[in-house]
CSV table of C-alpha atoms in Angstrom, one decimal:
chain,number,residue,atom,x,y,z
A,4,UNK,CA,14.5,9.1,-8.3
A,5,UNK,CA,11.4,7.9,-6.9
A,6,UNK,CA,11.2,4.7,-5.2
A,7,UNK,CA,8.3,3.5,-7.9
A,8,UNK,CA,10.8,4.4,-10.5
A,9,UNK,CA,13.5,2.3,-8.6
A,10,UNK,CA,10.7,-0.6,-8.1
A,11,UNK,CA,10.9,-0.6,-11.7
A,12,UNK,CA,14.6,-0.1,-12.7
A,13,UNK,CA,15.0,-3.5,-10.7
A,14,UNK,CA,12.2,-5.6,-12.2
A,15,UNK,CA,13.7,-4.5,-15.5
A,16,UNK,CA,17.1,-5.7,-15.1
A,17,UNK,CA,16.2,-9.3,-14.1
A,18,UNK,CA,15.5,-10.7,-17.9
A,19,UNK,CA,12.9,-13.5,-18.1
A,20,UNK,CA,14.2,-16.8,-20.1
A,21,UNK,CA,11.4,-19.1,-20.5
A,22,UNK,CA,9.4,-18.4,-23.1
A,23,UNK,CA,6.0,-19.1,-21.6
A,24,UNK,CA,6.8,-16.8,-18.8
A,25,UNK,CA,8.3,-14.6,-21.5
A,26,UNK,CA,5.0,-14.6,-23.3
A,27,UNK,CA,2.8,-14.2,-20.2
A,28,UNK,CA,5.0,-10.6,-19.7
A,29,UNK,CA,4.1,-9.8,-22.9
A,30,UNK,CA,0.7,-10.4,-22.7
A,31,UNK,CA,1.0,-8.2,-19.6
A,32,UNK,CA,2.5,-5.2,-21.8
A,33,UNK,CA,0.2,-5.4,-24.5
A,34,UNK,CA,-2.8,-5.0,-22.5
A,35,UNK,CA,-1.4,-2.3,-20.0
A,36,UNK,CA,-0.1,0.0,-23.2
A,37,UNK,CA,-1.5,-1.7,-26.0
A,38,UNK,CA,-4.4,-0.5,-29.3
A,39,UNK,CA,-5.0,-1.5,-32.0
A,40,UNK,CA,-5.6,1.3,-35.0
A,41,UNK,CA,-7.8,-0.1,-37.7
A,42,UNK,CA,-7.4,1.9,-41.5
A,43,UNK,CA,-8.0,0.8,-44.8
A,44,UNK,CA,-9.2,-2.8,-43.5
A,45,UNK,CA,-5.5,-3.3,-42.1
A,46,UNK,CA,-4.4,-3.3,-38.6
A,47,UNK,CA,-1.8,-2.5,-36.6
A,48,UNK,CA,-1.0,-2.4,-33.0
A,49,UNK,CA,0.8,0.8,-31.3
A,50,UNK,CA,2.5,0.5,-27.8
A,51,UNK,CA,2.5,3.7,-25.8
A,52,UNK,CA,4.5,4.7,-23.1
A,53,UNK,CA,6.6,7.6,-21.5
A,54,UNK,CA,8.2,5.4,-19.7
A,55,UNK,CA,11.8,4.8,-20.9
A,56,UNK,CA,12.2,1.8,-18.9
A,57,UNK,CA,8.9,0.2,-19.9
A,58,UNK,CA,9.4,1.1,-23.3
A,59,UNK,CA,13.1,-0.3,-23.7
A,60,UNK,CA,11.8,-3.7,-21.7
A,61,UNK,CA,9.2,-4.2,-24.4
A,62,UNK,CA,11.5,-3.7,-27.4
A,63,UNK,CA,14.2,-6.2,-25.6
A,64,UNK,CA,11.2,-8.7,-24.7
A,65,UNK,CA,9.9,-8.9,-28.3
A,66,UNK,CA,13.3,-9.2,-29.8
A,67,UNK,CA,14.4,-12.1,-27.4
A,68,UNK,CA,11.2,-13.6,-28.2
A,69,UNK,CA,10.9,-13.1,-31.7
A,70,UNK,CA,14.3,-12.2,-33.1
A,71,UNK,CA,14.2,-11.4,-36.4
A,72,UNK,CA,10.7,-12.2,-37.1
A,73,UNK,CA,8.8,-9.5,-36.3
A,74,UNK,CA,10.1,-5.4,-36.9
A,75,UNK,CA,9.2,-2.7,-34.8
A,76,UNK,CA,9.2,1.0,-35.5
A,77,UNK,CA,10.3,3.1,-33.3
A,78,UNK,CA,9.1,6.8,-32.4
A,79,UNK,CA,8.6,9.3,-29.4
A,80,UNK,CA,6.7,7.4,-26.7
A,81,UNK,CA,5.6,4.5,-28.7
A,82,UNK,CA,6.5,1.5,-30.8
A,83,UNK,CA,4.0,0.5,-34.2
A,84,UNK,CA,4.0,-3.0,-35.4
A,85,UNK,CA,2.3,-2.6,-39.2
A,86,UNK,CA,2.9,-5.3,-40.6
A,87,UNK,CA,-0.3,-7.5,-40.7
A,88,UNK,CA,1.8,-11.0,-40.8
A,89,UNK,CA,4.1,-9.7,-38.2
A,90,UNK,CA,1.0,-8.7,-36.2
A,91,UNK,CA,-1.1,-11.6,-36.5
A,92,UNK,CA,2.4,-14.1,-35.1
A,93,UNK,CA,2.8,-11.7,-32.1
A,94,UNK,CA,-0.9,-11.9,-31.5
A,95,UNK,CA,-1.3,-15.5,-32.0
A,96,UNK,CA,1.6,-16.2,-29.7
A,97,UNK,CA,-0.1,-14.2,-26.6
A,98,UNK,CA,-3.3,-15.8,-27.8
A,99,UNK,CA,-5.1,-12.8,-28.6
A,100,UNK,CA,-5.0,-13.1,-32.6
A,101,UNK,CA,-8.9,-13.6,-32.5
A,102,UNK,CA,-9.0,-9.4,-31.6
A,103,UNK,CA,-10.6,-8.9,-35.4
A,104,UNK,CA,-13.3,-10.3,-34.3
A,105,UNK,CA,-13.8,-8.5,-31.2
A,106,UNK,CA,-13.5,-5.6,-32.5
A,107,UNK,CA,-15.9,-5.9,-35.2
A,108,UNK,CA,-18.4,-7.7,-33.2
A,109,UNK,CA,-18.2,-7.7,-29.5
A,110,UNK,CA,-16.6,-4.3,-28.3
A,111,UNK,CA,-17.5,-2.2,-31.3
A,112,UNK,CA,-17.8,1.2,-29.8
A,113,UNK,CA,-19.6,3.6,-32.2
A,114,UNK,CA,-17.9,6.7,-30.6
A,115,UNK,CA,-14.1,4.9,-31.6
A,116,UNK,CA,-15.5,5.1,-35.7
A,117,UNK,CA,-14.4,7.6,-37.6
A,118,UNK,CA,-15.7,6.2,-40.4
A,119,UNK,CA,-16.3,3.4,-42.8
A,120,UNK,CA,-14.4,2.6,-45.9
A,121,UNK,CA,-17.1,2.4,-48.7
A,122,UNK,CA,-14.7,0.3,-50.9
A,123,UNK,CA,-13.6,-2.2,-48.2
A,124,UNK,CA,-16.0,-2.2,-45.5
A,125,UNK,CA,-13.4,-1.4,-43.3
A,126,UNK,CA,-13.4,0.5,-39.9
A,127,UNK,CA,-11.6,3.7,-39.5
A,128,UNK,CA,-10.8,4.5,-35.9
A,129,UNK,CA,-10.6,7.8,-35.1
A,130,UNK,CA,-7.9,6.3,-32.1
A,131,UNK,CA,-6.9,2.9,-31.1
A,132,UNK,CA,-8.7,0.6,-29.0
A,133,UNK,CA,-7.3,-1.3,-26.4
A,134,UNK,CA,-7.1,-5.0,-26.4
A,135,UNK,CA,-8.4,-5.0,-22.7
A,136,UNK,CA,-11.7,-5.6,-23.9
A,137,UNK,CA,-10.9,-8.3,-25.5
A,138,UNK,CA,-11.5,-12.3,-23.5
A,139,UNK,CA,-8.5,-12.6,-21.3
A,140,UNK,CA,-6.3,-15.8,-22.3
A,141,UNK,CA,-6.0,-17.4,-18.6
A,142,UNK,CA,-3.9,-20.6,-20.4
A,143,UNK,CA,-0.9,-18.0,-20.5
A,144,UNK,CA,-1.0,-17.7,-16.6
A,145,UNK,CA,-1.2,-20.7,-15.8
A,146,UNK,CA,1.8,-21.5,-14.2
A,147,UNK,CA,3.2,-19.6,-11.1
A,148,UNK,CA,6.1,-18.6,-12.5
A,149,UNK,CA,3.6,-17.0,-15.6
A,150,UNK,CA,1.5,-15.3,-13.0
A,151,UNK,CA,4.6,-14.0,-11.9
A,152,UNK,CA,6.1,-12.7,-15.2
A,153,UNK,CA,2.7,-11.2,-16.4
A,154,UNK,CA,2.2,-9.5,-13.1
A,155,UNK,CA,5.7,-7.9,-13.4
A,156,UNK,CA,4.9,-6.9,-17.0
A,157,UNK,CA,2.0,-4.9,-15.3
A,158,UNK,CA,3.5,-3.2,-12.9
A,159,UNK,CA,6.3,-2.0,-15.2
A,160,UNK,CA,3.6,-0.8,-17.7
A,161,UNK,CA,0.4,0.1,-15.7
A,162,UNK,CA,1.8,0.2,-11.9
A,163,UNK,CA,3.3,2.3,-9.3
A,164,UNK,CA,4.2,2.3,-5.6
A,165,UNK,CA,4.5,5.1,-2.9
A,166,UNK,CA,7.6,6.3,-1.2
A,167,UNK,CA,7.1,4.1,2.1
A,168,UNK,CA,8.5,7.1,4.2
A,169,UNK,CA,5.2,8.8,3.2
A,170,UNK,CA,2.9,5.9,3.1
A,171,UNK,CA,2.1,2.2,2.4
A,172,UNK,CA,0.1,2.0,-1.6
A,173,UNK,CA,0.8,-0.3,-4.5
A,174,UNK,CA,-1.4,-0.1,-7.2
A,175,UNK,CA,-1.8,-1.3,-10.9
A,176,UNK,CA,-4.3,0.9,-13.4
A,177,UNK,CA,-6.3,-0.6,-16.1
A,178,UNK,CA,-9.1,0.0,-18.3
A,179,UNK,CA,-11.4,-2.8,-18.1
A,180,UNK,CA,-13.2,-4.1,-14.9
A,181,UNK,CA,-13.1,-8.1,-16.2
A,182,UNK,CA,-9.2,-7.6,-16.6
A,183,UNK,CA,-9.0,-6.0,-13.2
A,184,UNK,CA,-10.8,-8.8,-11.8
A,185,UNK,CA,-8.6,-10.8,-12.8
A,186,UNK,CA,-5.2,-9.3,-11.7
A,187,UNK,CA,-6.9,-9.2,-8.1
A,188,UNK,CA,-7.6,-12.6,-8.4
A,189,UNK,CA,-3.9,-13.4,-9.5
A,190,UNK,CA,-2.5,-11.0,-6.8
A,191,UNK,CA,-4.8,-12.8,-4.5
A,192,UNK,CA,-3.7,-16.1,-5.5
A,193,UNK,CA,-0.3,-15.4,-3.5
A,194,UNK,CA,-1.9,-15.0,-0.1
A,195,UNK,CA,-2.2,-11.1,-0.2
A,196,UNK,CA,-6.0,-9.0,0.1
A,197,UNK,CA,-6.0,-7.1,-2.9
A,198,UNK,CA,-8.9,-4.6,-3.8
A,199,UNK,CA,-10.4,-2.5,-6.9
A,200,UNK,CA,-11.9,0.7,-7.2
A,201,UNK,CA,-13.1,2.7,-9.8
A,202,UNK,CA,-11.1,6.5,-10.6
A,203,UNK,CA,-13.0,8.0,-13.0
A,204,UNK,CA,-12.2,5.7,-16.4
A,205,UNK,CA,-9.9,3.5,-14.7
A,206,UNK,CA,-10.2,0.6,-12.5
A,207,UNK,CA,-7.1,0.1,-10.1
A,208,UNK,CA,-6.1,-2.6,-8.1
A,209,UNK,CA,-4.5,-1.6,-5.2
A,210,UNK,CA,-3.0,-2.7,-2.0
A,211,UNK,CA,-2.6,-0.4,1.3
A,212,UNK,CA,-0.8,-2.4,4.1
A,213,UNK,CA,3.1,-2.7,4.6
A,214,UNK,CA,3.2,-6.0,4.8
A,215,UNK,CA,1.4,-7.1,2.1
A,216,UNK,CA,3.4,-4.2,-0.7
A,217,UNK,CA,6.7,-6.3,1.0
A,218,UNK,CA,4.7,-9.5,-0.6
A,219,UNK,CA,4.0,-7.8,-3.6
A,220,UNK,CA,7.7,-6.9,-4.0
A,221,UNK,CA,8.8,-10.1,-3.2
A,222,UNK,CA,6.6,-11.7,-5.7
A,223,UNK,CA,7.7,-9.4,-8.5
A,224,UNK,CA,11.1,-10.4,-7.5
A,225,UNK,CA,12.3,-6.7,-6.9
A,226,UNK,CA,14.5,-7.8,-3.7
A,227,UNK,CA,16.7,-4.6,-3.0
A,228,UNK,CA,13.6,-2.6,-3.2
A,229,UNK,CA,11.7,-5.0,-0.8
A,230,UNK,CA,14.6,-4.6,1.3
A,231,UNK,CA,14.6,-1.1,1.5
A,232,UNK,CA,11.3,-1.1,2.3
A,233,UNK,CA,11.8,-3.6,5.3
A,234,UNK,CA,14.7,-0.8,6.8
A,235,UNK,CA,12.1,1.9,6.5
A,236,UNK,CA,9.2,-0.2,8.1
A,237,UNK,CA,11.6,-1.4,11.1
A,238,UNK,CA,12.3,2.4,11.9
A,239,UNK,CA,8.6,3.2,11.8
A,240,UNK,CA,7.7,0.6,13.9
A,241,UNK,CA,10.5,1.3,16.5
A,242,UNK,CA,9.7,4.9,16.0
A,243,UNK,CA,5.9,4.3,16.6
A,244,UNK,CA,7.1,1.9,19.8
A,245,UNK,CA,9.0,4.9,21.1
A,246,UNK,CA,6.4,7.4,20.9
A,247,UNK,CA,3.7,4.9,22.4
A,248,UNK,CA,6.2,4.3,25.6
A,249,UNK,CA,6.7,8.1,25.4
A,250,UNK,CA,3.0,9.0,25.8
A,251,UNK,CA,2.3,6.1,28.1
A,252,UNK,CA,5.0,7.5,30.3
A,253,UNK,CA,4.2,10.8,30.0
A,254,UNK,CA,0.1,10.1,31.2
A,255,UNK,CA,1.5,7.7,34.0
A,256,UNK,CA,3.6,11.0,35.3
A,257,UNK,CA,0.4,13.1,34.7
A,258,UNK,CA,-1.6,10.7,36.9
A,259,UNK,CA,1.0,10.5,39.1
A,260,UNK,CA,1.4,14.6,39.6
A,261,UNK,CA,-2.7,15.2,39.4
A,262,UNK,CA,-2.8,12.3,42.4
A,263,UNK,CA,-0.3,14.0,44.2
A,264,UNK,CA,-1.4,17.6,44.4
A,265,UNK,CA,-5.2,16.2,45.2
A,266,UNK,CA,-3.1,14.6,48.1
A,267,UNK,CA,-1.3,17.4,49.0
A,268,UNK,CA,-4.5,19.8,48.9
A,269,UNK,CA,-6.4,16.9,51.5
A,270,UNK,CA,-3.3,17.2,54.0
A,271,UNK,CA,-3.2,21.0,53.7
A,272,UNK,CA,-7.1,21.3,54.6
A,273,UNK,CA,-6.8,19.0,57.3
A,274,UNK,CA,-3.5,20.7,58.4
A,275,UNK,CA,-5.6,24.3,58.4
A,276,UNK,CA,-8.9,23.2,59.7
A,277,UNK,CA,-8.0,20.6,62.3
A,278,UNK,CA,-4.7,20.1,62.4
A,279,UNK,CA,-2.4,17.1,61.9
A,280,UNK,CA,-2.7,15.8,65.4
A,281,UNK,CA,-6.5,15.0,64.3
A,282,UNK,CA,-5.2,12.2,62.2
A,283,UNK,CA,-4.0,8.7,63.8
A,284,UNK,CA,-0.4,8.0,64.1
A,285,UNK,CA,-0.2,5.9,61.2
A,286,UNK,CA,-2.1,8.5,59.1
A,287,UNK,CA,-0.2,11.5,60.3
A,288,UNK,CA,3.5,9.9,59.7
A,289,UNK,CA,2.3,9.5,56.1
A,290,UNK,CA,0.6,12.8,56.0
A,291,UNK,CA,3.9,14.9,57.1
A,292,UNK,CA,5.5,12.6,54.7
A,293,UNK,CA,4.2,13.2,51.8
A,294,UNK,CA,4.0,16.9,52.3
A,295,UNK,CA,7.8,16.0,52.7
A,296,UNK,CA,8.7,14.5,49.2
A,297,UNK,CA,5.9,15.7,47.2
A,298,UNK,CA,7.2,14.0,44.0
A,299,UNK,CA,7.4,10.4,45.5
A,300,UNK,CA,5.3,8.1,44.2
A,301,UNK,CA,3.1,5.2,46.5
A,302,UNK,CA,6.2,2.7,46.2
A,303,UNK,CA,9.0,5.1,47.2
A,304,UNK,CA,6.8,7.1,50.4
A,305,UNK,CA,5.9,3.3,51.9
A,306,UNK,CA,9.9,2.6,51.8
A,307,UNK,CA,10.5,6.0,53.5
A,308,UNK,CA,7.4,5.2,56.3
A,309,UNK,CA,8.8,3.2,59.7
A,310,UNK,CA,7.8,0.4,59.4
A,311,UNK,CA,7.9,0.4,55.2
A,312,UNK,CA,4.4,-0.2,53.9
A,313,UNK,CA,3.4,-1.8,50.8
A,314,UNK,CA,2.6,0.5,47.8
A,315,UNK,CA,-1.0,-1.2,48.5
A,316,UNK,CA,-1.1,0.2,52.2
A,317,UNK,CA,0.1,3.3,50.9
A,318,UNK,CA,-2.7,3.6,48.8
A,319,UNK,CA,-5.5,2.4,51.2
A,320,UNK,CA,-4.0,5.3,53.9
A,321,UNK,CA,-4.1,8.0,51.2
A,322,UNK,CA,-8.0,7.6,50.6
A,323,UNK,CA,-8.4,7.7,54.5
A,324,UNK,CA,-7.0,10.8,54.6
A,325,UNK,CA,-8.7,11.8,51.4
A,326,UNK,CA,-12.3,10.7,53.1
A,327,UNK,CA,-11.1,12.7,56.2
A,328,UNK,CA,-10.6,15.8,54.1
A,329,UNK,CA,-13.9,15.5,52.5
A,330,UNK,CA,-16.1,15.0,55.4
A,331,UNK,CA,-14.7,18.1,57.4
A,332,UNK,CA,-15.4,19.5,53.6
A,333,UNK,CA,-19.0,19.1,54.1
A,334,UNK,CA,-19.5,19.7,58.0
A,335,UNK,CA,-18.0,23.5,57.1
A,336,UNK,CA,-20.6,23.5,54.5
């Protein structure tokens, strides 16, 4: 199972009770997965999805909204409402029961007809048309907790989230660019930085960071899940830490070595050329040293040296003997 499906499983077990935050998840639902299909001047909205989690939190939604009052018919991958009156109260309760008039007049695409009804002046659509289009009802989110519900609602319909072992993506598709806009806004509203962009059809809102998916999660109230992810972004992070200590190490060894052998080569030339008697006391105790305990570092060869030097006098001999090196270096030239 992946962990978007898991996301999801959660979300769906945790049963809204107020009705306005009820409504607002509805709302949600109907515009993620929602047409409407005009024929023979009556409508009728269908409810698409392959999800069987989405599609068994819808039918338990309207129910415990609605009971009785409205009938839905069931089929593979979607749920039909046909009943105009049963319609038009499901409609009116989300606010959108003005969506005759927008399609008829406002987001009328001619490429949706199929025809017109001679006898009733009717649209026939050759397939539904979302109610995205239509003027979003911002009184239904007005409350936190609605933002909440309705945001859940997408995410269950029209959102998914990556495996956080692979990488950090939430994102929720939708049709319409005005609807998008504002789902960014309400994701926004809770202190997180999401963005849209445009695939193909589609406009999806998305978030990339870790920390702001753990938000998100938090948010839609999907807390094992948000745990879960926490576990897997502590290991990364120590993991990460480990590796960055690792290759820190490993260059401060490199140096270490490559300093080492330079030093090495600068004795040895002195050693053949001139001899180690050419260098002052001071200079030729650390010289003999050091070709000693070739893996020492600066702090461990002062300790050895009588008197012990600082890792700093070390250091300031070393390039003496390095300048020494060089010099004869150039006089053989």
């Amino acid at each position: 199972m992946s962990f978007s499906t898991k996301v999801k499983e959660e979300i769906s077990r945790h049963h809204i009770t107020g009705r306005h935050c009820q409504i607002a998840q509805l709302l949600a639902f109907v515009l993620a997965v929602g047409e409407v299909e005009l024929k023979d001047g009556q409508a009728k909205l269908i409810l698409k999805t392959e999800n069987a989690i989405v599609e068994e939190a819808i039918q338990n939604l309207i129910r415990r909204l609605f009971g009785e009052q409205i009938v839905m018919k069931q089929y593979n991958k979607y749920i039909e409402i046909d009943d105009p009156d049963m319609l038009d109260i499901l409609l009116q309760t989300i606010k959108l029961s003005d969506y005759v008039d927008y399609l008829e007049e406002d987001w009328l695409d001619e490429d949706e007809i199929q025809a017109i009804d001679e006898d009733t002046d009717a649209y026939v659509f050759s397939r539904g048309v979302s109610l995205q289009n239509c003027r979003f009802p911002k009184q239904v989110v007005q409350k936190e907790c609605c933002k909440k519900a309705f945001l859940k609602g997408l995410f269950l319909a029209a959102g998914s989230v990556s495996d956080p072992n692979k990488a950090y993506h939430f994102e929720i598709v939708l049709q319409n660019r005005e609807i998008a806009e504002v789902v960014q806004s309400l994701i926004c509203g809770f202190s997180m930085d999401a963005k849209i962009v445009k695939r193909k059809k589609y406009y999806v809102v998305y978030l990339k960071e870790g920390s702001m998916i753990v938000d998100i999660l938090n948010v839609m109230e999907a807390y094992v899940s948000l745990m879960d992810m926490e576990n897997v972004r502590i290991l990364k992070d120590m993991r990460n830490d480990v590796n960055r200590r690792v290759n820190c190490e490993t260059a401060n060894i490199k140096k270490t070595v490559n300093a080492s052998r330079k030093q090495i080569e600068d004795i040895e030339y002195i050693e053949k050329t001139k001899g180690l008697k050419y260098l002052n006391d001071a200079l030729r105790q650390l010289a003999e040293l050091r070709l000693e305990e070739q893996d020492a570092n600066l702090t461990e060869l002062g300790a050895m040296l009588n008197p012990p030097v600082s890792k700093s006098g070390v250091n300031h001999r070393l390039r003496k003997i390095s300048s020494i090196a060089n010099k004869l270096r150039e006089e053989e030239l």
